mmCIF file with all atom_site columns, C-alpha atoms in Angstrom:
data_model
loop_
_atom_site.group_PDB
_atom_site.id
_atom_site.type_symbol
_atom_site.label_atom_id
_atom_site.label_alt_id
_atom_site.label_comp_id
_atom_site.label_asym_id
_atom_site.label_entity_id
_atom_site.label_seq_id
_atom_site.pdbx_PDB_ins_code
_atom_site.Cartn_x
_atom_site.Cartn_y
_atom_site.Cartn_z
_atom_site.occupancy
_atom_site.B_iso_or_equiv
_atom_site.pdbx_formal_charge
_atom_site.auth_seq_id
_atom_site.auth_comp_id
_atom_site.auth_asym_id
_atom_site.auth_atom_id
_atom_site.pdbx_PDB_model_num
ATOM 1   C CA . MET P 1 1   ? 0.000   0.000  0.000   1.00 0.00 ? 985  MET P CA 1
ATOM 2   C CA . GLY P 1 2   ? 2.923   2.391  0.686   1.00 0.00 ? 986  GLY P CA 1
ATOM 3   C CA . PHE P 1 3   ? 4.230   2.077  -2.874  1.00 0.00 ? 987  PHE P CA 1
ATOM 4   C CA . LYS P 1 4   ? 0.805   2.959  -4.262  1.00 0.00 ? 988  LYS P CA 1
ATOM 5   C CA . LYS P 1 5   ? 0.622   6.141  -2.172  1.00 0.00 ? 989  LYS P CA 1
ATOM 6   C CA . CYS P 1 6   ? 4.143   7.190  -3.191  1.00 0.00 ? 990  CYS P CA 1
ATOM 7   C CA . PHE P 1 7   ? 3.325   6.603  -6.843  1.00 0.00 ? 991  PHE P CA 1
ATOM 8   C CA . PHE P 1 8   ? 0.181   8.730  -6.729  1.00 0.00 ? 992  PHE P CA 1
ATOM 9   C CA . LEU P 1 9   ? 1.910   11.484 -4.767  1.00 0.00 ? 993  LEU P CA 1
ATOM 10  C CA . PHE P 1 10  ? 4.609   11.548 -7.436  1.00 0.00 ? 994  PHE P CA 1
ATOM 11  C CA . LEU P 1 11  ? 1.931   11.627 -10.146 1.00 0.00 ? 995  LEU P CA 1
ATOM 12  C CA . PHE P 1 12  ? 0.102   14.423 -8.332  1.00 0.00 ? 996  PHE P CA 1
ATOM 13  C CA . PHE P 1 13  ? 3.180   16.642 -8.049  1.00 0.00 ? 997  PHE P CA 1
ATOM 14  C CA . LEU P 1 14  ? 4.094   15.911 -11.657 1.00 0.00 ? 998  LEU P CA 1
ATOM 15  C CA . LEU P 1 15  ? 0.655   17.058 -12.799 1.00 0.00 ? 999  LEU P CA 1
ATOM 16  C CA . VAL P 1 16  ? 0.788   20.129 -10.549 1.00 0.00 ? 1000 VAL P CA 1
ATOM 17  C CA . GLY P 1 17  ? 4.163   21.026 -12.034 1.00 0.00 ? 1001 GLY P CA 1
ATOM 18  C CA . LEU P 1 18  ? 2.799   20.652 -15.541 1.00 0.00 ? 1002 LEU P CA 1
ATOM 19  C CA . ALA P 1 19  ? -0.316  22.605 -14.634 1.00 0.00 ? 1003 ALA P CA 1
ATOM 20  C CA . SER P 1 20  ? 1.521   25.652 -13.345 1.00 0.00 ? 1004 SER P CA 1
ATOM 21  C CA . PRO P 1 21  ? 1.360   28.381 -15.960 1.00 0.00 ? 1005 PRO P CA 1
ATOM 22  C CA . SER P 1 22  ? 4.619   28.930 -17.753 1.00 0.00 ? 1006 SER P CA 1
ATOM 23  C CA . PRO P 1 23  ? 5.198   32.097 -19.744 1.00 0.00 ? 1007 PRO P CA 1
ATOM 24  C CA . PHE P 1 24  ? 5.305   31.955 -23.516 1.00 0.00 ? 1008 PHE P CA 1
ATOM 25  C CA . TYR P 1 25  ? 8.422   33.323 -25.181 1.00 0.00 ? 1009 TYR P CA 1
ATOM 26  C CA . ILE P 1 26  ? 9.725   34.286 -28.571 1.00 0.00 ? 1010 ILE P CA 1
ATOM 27  C CA . LYS P 1 27  ? 13.306  33.026 -28.592 1.00 0.00 ? 1011 LYS P CA 1
ATOM 28  C CA . ASN P 1 28  ? 16.142  35.544 -28.776 1.00 0.00 ? 1012 ASN P CA 1
ATOM 29  C CA . ASP P 1 29  ? 17.503  33.718 -31.855 1.00 0.00 ? 1013 ASP P CA 1
ATOM 30  C CA . VAL P 1 30  ? 14.434  34.870 -33.760 1.00 0.00 ? 1014 VAL P CA 1
ATOM 31  C CA . LEU P 1 31  ? 15.253  38.523 -33.090 1.00 0.00 ? 1015 LEU P CA 1
ATOM 32  C CA . GLU P 1 32  ? 18.621  38.388 -34.814 1.00 0.00 ? 1016 GLU P CA 1
ATOM 33  C CA . ALA P 1 33  ? 18.592  40.448 -37.996 1.00 0.00 ? 1017 ALA P CA 1
ATOM 34  C CA . ARG P 1 34  ? 18.223  38.323 -41.097 1.00 0.00 ? 1018 ARG P CA 1
ATOM 35  C CA . VAL P 1 35  ? 17.852  41.034 -43.677 1.00 0.00 ? 1019 VAL P CA 1
ATOM 36  C CA . GLN P 1 36  ? 17.963  39.834 -47.274 1.00 0.00 ? 1020 GLN P CA 1
ATOM 37  C CA . THR P 1 37  ? 19.533  42.104 -49.838 1.00 0.00 ? 1021 THR P CA 1
ATOM 38  C CA . GLY P 1 38  ? 18.468  42.162 -53.450 1.00 0.00 ? 1022 GLY P CA 1
ATOM 39  C CA . ARG P 1 39  ? 15.147  41.264 -54.967 1.00 0.00 ? 1023 ARG P CA 1
ATOM 40  C CA . ALA P 1 40  ? 13.716  38.045 -53.672 1.00 0.00 ? 1024 ALA P CA 1
ATOM 41  C CA . LEU P 1 41  ? 10.201  36.776 -53.373 1.00 0.00 ? 1025 LEU P CA 1
ATOM 42  C CA . LEU P 1 42  ? 9.813   37.118 -49.633 1.00 0.00 ? 1026 LEU P CA 1
ATOM 43  C CA . GLN P 1 43  ? 7.086   34.524 -49.231 1.00 0.00 ? 1027 GLN P CA 1
ATOM 44  C CA . GLN P 1 44  ? 9.090   31.932 -51.228 1.00 0.00 ? 1028 GLN P CA 1
ATOM 45  C CA . GLN P 1 45  ? 11.779  31.491 -48.557 1.00 0.00 ? 1029 GLN P CA 1
ATOM 46  C CA . GLY P 1 46  ? 11.495  28.330 -46.468 1.00 0.00 ? 1030 GLY P CA 1
ATOM 47  C CA . ASN P 1 47  ? 8.182   26.608 -45.913 1.00 0.00 ? 1031 ASN P CA 1
ATOM 48  C CA . CYS P 1 48  ? 6.579   29.097 -43.554 1.00 0.00 ? 1032 CYS P CA 1
ATOM 49  C CA . PRO P 1 49  ? 2.916   28.239 -42.900 1.00 0.00 ? 1033 PRO P CA 1
ATOM 50  C CA . VAL P 1 50  ? 2.017   31.905 -42.218 1.00 0.00 ? 1034 VAL P CA 1
ATOM 51  C CA . ASP P 1 51  ? 1.322   34.308 -45.071 1.00 0.00 ? 1035 ASP P CA 1
ATOM 52  C CA . PHE P 1 52  ? 3.242   37.292 -43.707 1.00 0.00 ? 1036 PHE P CA 1
ATOM 53  C CA . GLU P 1 53  ? 2.541   39.261 -46.880 1.00 0.00 ? 1037 GLU P CA 1
ATOM 54  C CA . LYS P 1 54  ? -1.060  39.747 -45.727 1.00 0.00 ? 1038 LYS P CA 1
ATOM 55  C CA . GLU P 1 55  ? -0.158  40.571 -42.117 1.00 0.00 ? 1039 GLU P CA 1
ATOM 56  C CA . ASN P 1 56  ? -1.107  43.988 -40.703 1.00 0.00 ? 1040 ASN P CA 1
ATOM 57  C CA . TYR P 1 57  ? 2.226   45.739 -40.078 1.00 0.00 ? 1041 TYR P CA 1
ATOM 58  C CA . THR P 1 58  ? 0.593   49.018 -39.035 1.00 0.00 ? 1042 THR P CA 1
ATOM 59  C CA . ILE P 1 59  ? 0.567   47.539 -35.520 1.00 0.00 ? 1043 ILE P CA 1
ATOM 60  C CA . VAL P 1 60  ? 4.321   48.150 -35.542 1.00 0.00 ? 1044 VAL P CA 1
ATOM 61  C CA . THR P 1 61  ? 4.727   51.014 -38.009 1.00 0.00 ? 1045 THR P CA 1
ATOM 62  C CA . SER P 1 62  ? 2.072   53.240 -36.406 1.00 0.00 ? 1046 SER P CA 1
ATOM 63  C CA . GLN P 1 63  ? 3.568   52.943 -32.922 1.00 0.00 ? 1047 GLN P CA 1
ATOM 64  C CA . CYS P 1 64  ? 7.322   52.506 -33.458 1.00 0.00 ? 1048 CYS P CA 1
ATOM 65  C CA . LYS P 1 65  ? 8.531   55.693 -35.115 1.00 0.00 ? 1049 LYS P CA 1
ATOM 66  C CA . GLY P 1 66  ? 12.010  57.142 -35.488 1.00 0.00 ? 1050 GLY P CA 1
ATOM 67  C CA . PRO P 1 67  ? 14.394  58.799 -35.459 1.00 0.00 ? 1051 PRO P CA 1
ATOM 68  C CA . HIS P 1 68  ? 14.398  58.254 -31.677 1.00 0.00 ? 1052 HIS P CA 1
ATOM 69  C CA . TYR P 1 69  ? 12.771  54.852 -31.226 1.00 0.00 ? 1053 TYR P CA 1
ATOM 70  C CA . ASN P 1 70  ? 11.094  54.396 -27.835 1.00 0.00 ? 1054 ASN P CA 1
ATOM 71  C CA . GLU P 1 71  ? 12.124  50.976 -26.539 1.00 0.00 ? 1055 GLU P CA 1
ATOM 72  C CA . THR P 1 72  ? 8.941   50.306 -24.559 1.00 0.00 ? 1056 THR P CA 1
ATOM 73  C CA . ILE P 1 73  ? 6.595   51.324 -27.361 1.00 0.00 ? 1057 ILE P CA 1
ATOM 74  C CA . CYS P 1 74  ? 8.541   49.600 -30.149 1.00 0.00 ? 1058 CYS P CA 1
ATOM 75  C CA . CYS P 1 75  ? 9.024   46.325 -28.287 1.00 0.00 ? 1059 CYS P CA 1
ATOM 76  C CA . ASN P 1 76  ? 5.393   46.168 -27.212 1.00 0.00 ? 1060 ASN P CA 1
ATOM 77  C CA . ALA P 1 77  ? 4.249   46.873 -30.786 1.00 0.00 ? 1061 ALA P CA 1
ATOM 78  C CA . PHE P 1 78  ? 6.606   44.192 -32.092 1.00 0.00 ? 1062 PHE P CA 1
ATOM 79  C CA . LYS P 1 79  ? 5.251   41.701 -29.555 1.00 0.00 ? 1063 LYS P CA 1
ATOM 80  C CA . GLN P 1 80  ? 1.659   42.523 -30.573 1.00 0.00 ? 1064 GLN P CA 1
ATOM 81  C CA . LEU P 1 81  ? 2.551   41.369 -34.072 1.00 0.00 ? 1065 LEU P CA 1
ATOM 82  C CA . ALA P 1 82  ? 5.024   38.576 -33.378 1.00 0.00 ? 1066 ALA P CA 1
ATOM 83  C CA . CYS P 1 83  ? 3.385   36.825 -30.424 1.00 0.00 ? 1067 CYS P CA 1
ATOM 84  C CA . ASN P 1 84  ? 0.394   35.905 -32.583 1.00 0.00 ? 1068 ASN P CA 1
ATOM 85  C CA . HIS P 1 85  ? 2.808   33.665 -34.512 1.00 0.00 ? 1069 HIS P CA 1
ATOM 86  C CA . MET P 1 86  ? 5.104   32.644 -31.654 1.00 0.00 ? 1070 MET P CA 1
ATOM 87  C CA . ASP P 1 87  ? 5.281   28.924 -32.484 1.00 0.00 ? 1071 ASP P CA 1
ATOM 88  C CA . GLU P 1 88  ? 5.995   29.503 -36.167 1.00 0.00 ? 1072 GLU P CA 1
ATOM 89  C CA . LEU P 1 89  ? 8.633   32.166 -35.450 1.00 0.00 ? 1073 LEU P CA 1
ATOM 90  C CA . ASN P 1 90  ? 10.452  29.969 -32.926 1.00 0.00 ? 1074 ASN P CA 1
ATOM 91  C CA . ASP P 1 91  ? 10.890  27.239 -35.566 1.00 0.00 ? 1075 ASP P CA 1
ATOM 92  C CA . VAL P 1 92  ? 14.132  28.377 -37.204 1.00 0.00 ? 1076 VAL P CA 1
ATOM 93  C CA . GLN P 1 93  ? 13.798  25.782 -39.984 1.00 0.00 ? 1077 GLN P CA 1
ATOM 94  C CA . ASN P 1 94  ? 10.741  27.297 -41.679 1.00 0.00 ? 1078 ASN P CA 1
ATOM 95  C CA . GLY P 1 95  ? 12.095  30.794 -42.421 1.00 0.00 ? 1079 GLY P CA 1
ATOM 96  C CA . CYS P 1 96  ? 9.103   32.596 -40.879 1.00 0.00 ? 1080 CYS P CA 1
ATOM 97  C CA . ALA P 1 97  ? 11.264  34.935 -38.783 1.00 0.00 ? 1081 ALA P CA 1
ATOM 98  C CA . THR P 1 98  ? 13.291  36.018 -41.805 1.00 0.00 ? 1082 THR P CA 1
ATOM 99  C CA . ILE P 1 99  ? 10.160  36.626 -43.845 1.00 0.00 ? 1083 ILE P CA 1
ATOM 100 C CA . MET P 1 100 ? 8.467   38.610 -41.073 1.00 0.00 ? 1084 MET P CA 1
ATOM 101 C CA . PHE P 1 101 ? 11.529  40.817 -40.454 1.00 0.00 ? 1085 PHE P CA 1
ATOM 102 C CA . ASN P 1 102 ? 11.896  41.477 -44.175 1.00 0.00 ? 1086 ASN P CA 1
ATOM 103 C CA . TYR P 1 103 ? 8.303   42.705 -44.339 1.00 0.00 ? 1087 TYR P CA 1
ATOM 104 C CA . ILE P 1 104 ? 8.707   44.771 -41.149 1.00 0.00 ? 1088 ILE P CA 1
ATOM 105 C CA . ASN P 1 105 ? 11.785  46.435 -42.641 1.00 0.00 ? 1089 ASN P CA 1
ATOM 106 C CA . LEU P 1 106 ? 10.062  46.865 -46.010 1.00 0.00 ? 1090 LEU P CA 1
ATOM 107 C CA . TYR P 1 107 ? 7.048   48.676 -44.543 1.00 0.00 ? 1091 TYR P CA 1
ATOM 108 C CA . GLY P 1 108 ? 8.726   50.402 -41.586 1.00 0.00 ? 1092 GLY P CA 1
ATOM 109 C CA . LYS P 1 109 ? 12.154  51.269 -43.018 1.00 0.00 ? 1093 LYS P CA 1
ATOM 110 C CA . TYR P 1 110 ? 13.727  50.334 -39.677 1.00 0.00 ? 1094 TYR P CA 1
ATOM 111 C CA . PRO P 1 111 ? 17.490  50.121 -39.177 1.00 0.00 ? 1095 PRO P CA 1
ATOM 112 C CA . PRO P 1 112 ? 18.832  46.540 -39.310 1.00 0.00 ? 1096 PRO P CA 1
ATOM 113 C CA . GLY P 1 113 ? 18.797  44.855 -35.913 1.00 0.00 ? 1097 GLY P CA 1
ATOM 114 C CA . LEU P 1 114 ? 16.570  47.484 -34.271 1.00 0.00 ? 1098 LEU P CA 1
ATOM 115 C CA . PHE P 1 115 ? 14.282  44.991 -32.538 1.00 0.00 ? 1099 PHE P CA 1
ATOM 116 C CA . ALA P 1 116 ? 17.089  42.520 -31.779 1.00 0.00 ? 1100 ALA P CA 1
ATOM 117 C CA . ASN P 1 117 ? 19.088  45.228 -29.998 1.00 0.00 ? 1101 ASN P CA 1
ATOM 118 C CA . MET P 1 118 ? 16.202  46.957 -28.206 1.00 0.00 ? 1102 MET P CA 1
ATOM 119 C CA . CYS P 1 119 ? 13.894  44.113 -27.245 1.00 0.00 ? 1103 CYS P CA 1
ATOM 120 C CA . LYS P 1 120 ? 15.817  42.061 -24.693 1.00 0.00 ? 1104 LYS P CA 1
ATOM 121 C CA . GLU P 1 121 ? 13.706  40.866 -21.779 1.00 0.00 ? 1105 GLU P CA 1
ATOM 122 C CA . ASP P 1 122 ? 14.971  37.517 -20.639 1.00 0.00 ? 1106 ASP P CA 1
ATOM 123 C CA . LYS P 1 123 ? 17.565  34.915 -21.507 1.00 0.00 ? 1107 LYS P CA 1
ATOM 124 C CA . LYS P 1 124 ? 14.686  32.827 -22.919 1.00 0.00 ? 1108 LYS P CA 1
ATOM 125 C CA . GLY P 1 125 ? 13.498  35.630 -25.197 1.00 0.00 ? 1109 GLY P CA 1
ATOM 126 C CA . LEU P 1 126 ? 10.511  37.962 -25.376 1.00 0.00 ? 1110 LEU P CA 1
ATOM 127 C CA . ASN P 1 127 ? 7.758   37.173 -22.904 1.00 0.00 ? 1111 ASN P CA 1
ATOM 128 C CA . CYS P 1 128 ? 4.439   37.063 -24.748 1.00 0.00 ? 1112 CYS P CA 1
ATOM 129 C CA . ASP P 1 129 ? 2.417   37.097 -21.535 1.00 0.00 ? 1113 ASP P CA 1
ATOM 130 C CA . ASN P 1 130 ? 2.886   40.805 -20.799 1.00 0.00 ? 1114 ASN P CA 1
ATOM 131 C CA . ILE P 1 131 ? 1.694   42.579 -23.943 1.00 0.00 ? 1115 ILE P CA 1
ATOM 132 C CA . ILE P 1 132 ? 0.014   45.939 -23.417 1.00 0.00 ? 1116 ILE P CA 1
ATOM 133 C CA . PRO P 1 133 ? -2.969  46.154 -25.811 1.00 0.00 ? 1117 PRO P CA 1
ATOM 134 C CA . PRO P 1 134 ? -3.049  49.229 -28.046 1.00 0.00 ? 1118 PRO P CA 1
ATOM 135 C CA . GLU P 1 135 ? -5.507  51.977 -27.130 1.00 0.00 ? 1119 GLU P CA 1
ATOM 136 C CA . GLY P 1 136 ? -8.991  51.361 -28.469 1.00 0.00 ? 1120 GLY P CA 1
ATOM 137 C CA . ASN P 1 137 ? -8.741  47.567 -28.365 1.00 0.00 ? 1121 ASN P CA 1
ATOM 138 C CA . LYS P 1 138 ? -10.552 45.706 -25.663 1.00 0.00 ? 1122 LYS P CA 1
ATOM 139 C CA . PRO P 1 139 ? -8.484  43.077 -23.828 1.00 0.00 ? 1123 PRO P CA 1
ATOM 140 C CA . GLU P 1 140 ? -11.002 40.339 -24.670 1.00 0.00 ? 1124 GLU P CA 1
ATOM 141 C CA . GLU P 1 141 ? -10.443 41.017 -28.376 1.00 0.00 ? 1125 GLU P CA 1
ATOM 142 C CA . GLN P 1 142 ? -6.712  40.366 -28.074 1.00 0.00 ? 1126 GLN P CA 1
ATOM 143 C CA . LYS P 1 143 ? -5.423  36.904 -28.914 1.00 0.00 ? 1127 LYS P CA 1
ATOM 144 C CA . SER P 1 144 ? -3.931  35.553 -25.741 1.00 0.00 ? 1128 SER P CA 1
ATOM 145 C CA . HIS P 1 145 ? -1.753  32.510 -25.298 1.00 0.00 ? 1129 HIS P CA 1
ATOM 146 C CA . SER P 1 146 ? -2.158  32.824 -21.542 1.00 0.00 ? 1130 SER P CA 1
ATOM 147 C CA . ALA P 1 147 ? -5.814  31.804 -21.874 1.00 0.00 ? 1131 ALA P CA 1
ATOM 148 C CA . LYS P 1 148 ? -4.667  28.502 -23.370 1.00 0.00 ? 1132 LYS P CA 1
ATOM 149 C CA . GLY P 1 149 ? -2.271  28.006 -20.476 1.00 0.00 ? 1133 GLY P CA 1
ATOM 150 C CA . SER P 1 150 ? -4.907  28.710 -17.837 1.00 0.00 ? 1134 SER P CA 1
ATOM 151 C CA . LYS P 1 151 ? -7.403  26.288 -19.432 1.00 0.00 ? 1135 LYS P CA 1
ATOM 152 C CA . SER P 1 152 ? -4.851  23.481 -19.501 1.00 0.00 ? 1136 SER P CA 1
ATOM 153 C CA . SER P 1 153 ? -3.915  24.267 -15.896 1.00 0.00 ? 1137 SER P CA 1
ATOM 154 C CA . VAL P 1 154 ? -7.511  23.869 -14.782 1.00 0.00 ? 1138 VAL P CA 1
ATOM 155 C CA . VAL P 1 155 ? -7.856  20.567 -16.645 1.00 0.00 ? 1139 VAL P CA 1
ATOM 156 C CA . LEU P 1 156 ? -4.650  19.164 -15.159 1.00 0.00 ? 1140 LEU P CA 1
ATOM 157 C CA . MET P 1 157 ? -5.621  20.233 -11.652 1.00 0.00 ? 1141 MET P CA 1
ATOM 158 C CA . LEU P 1 158 ? -9.034  18.609 -12.125 1.00 0.00 ? 1142 LEU P CA 1
ATOM 159 C CA . ILE P 1 159 ? -7.413  15.339 -13.232 1.00 0.00 ? 1143 ILE P CA 1
ATOM 160 C CA . ALA P 1 160 ? -5.056  15.400 -10.253 1.00 0.00 ? 1144 ALA P CA 1
ATOM 161 C CA . SER P 1 161 ? -7.969  16.012 -7.869  1.00 0.00 ? 1145 SER P CA 1
ATOM 162 C CA . ILE P 1 162 ? -9.975  13.131 -9.337  1.00 0.00 ? 1146 ILE P CA 1
ATOM 163 C CA . LEU P 1 163 ? -6.992  10.797 -8.988  1.00 0.00 ? 1147 LEU P CA 1
ATOM 164 C CA . ILE P 1 164 ? -6.586  11.769 -5.351  1.00 0.00 ? 1148 ILE P CA 1
ATOM 165 C CA . ILE P 1 165 ? -10.263 11.211 -4.605  1.00 0.00 ? 1149 ILE P CA 1
ATOM 166 C CA . LEU P 1 166 ? -10.365 7.880  -6.466  1.00 0.00 ? 1150 LEU P CA 1
ATOM 167 C CA . PHE P 1 167 ? -7.322  6.417  -4.777  1.00 0.00 ? 1151 PHE P CA 1
ATOM 168 C CA . ASN P 1 168 ? -7.868  7.892  -1.288  1.00 0.00 ? 1152 ASN P CA 1
ATOM 169 C CA . ILE P 1 169 ? -4.423  9.332  -0.790  1.00 0.00 ? 1153 ILE P CA 1
#
């Protein structure tokens, strides 16, 4: 009977650890400047599943303006755009990051490496949990990865509770 209790305690703490919300990040590697020179079909690079040509870059270009770029405003605007595609951008094999930065530079005429040099939050990368929504947008309209994390946390905690009740630990 002692082994059974130890096993379910281990399982419980494993599920609790998995259920705790972890922040979502855009890796720092993604922020490195990958500016292409010359004429190239931007959407033809790699096998990126996102059509960045049709993305709304005014999120960034309307807020992040030079010649004196405000770090807080520019990084938050960049995160509003990039965090919607966090998983695709973190996959360095598909070329999505290169394509997105080429379009950002095409529409915003930003200096190379602007976002890579300014937007440093953590050794893991940019935290997509703390995006400040632009004025005029309601928070419930914003796409949020943290909502996914909180739903999975509730489900895992529910499973752990059921296991405890079923096996009388």
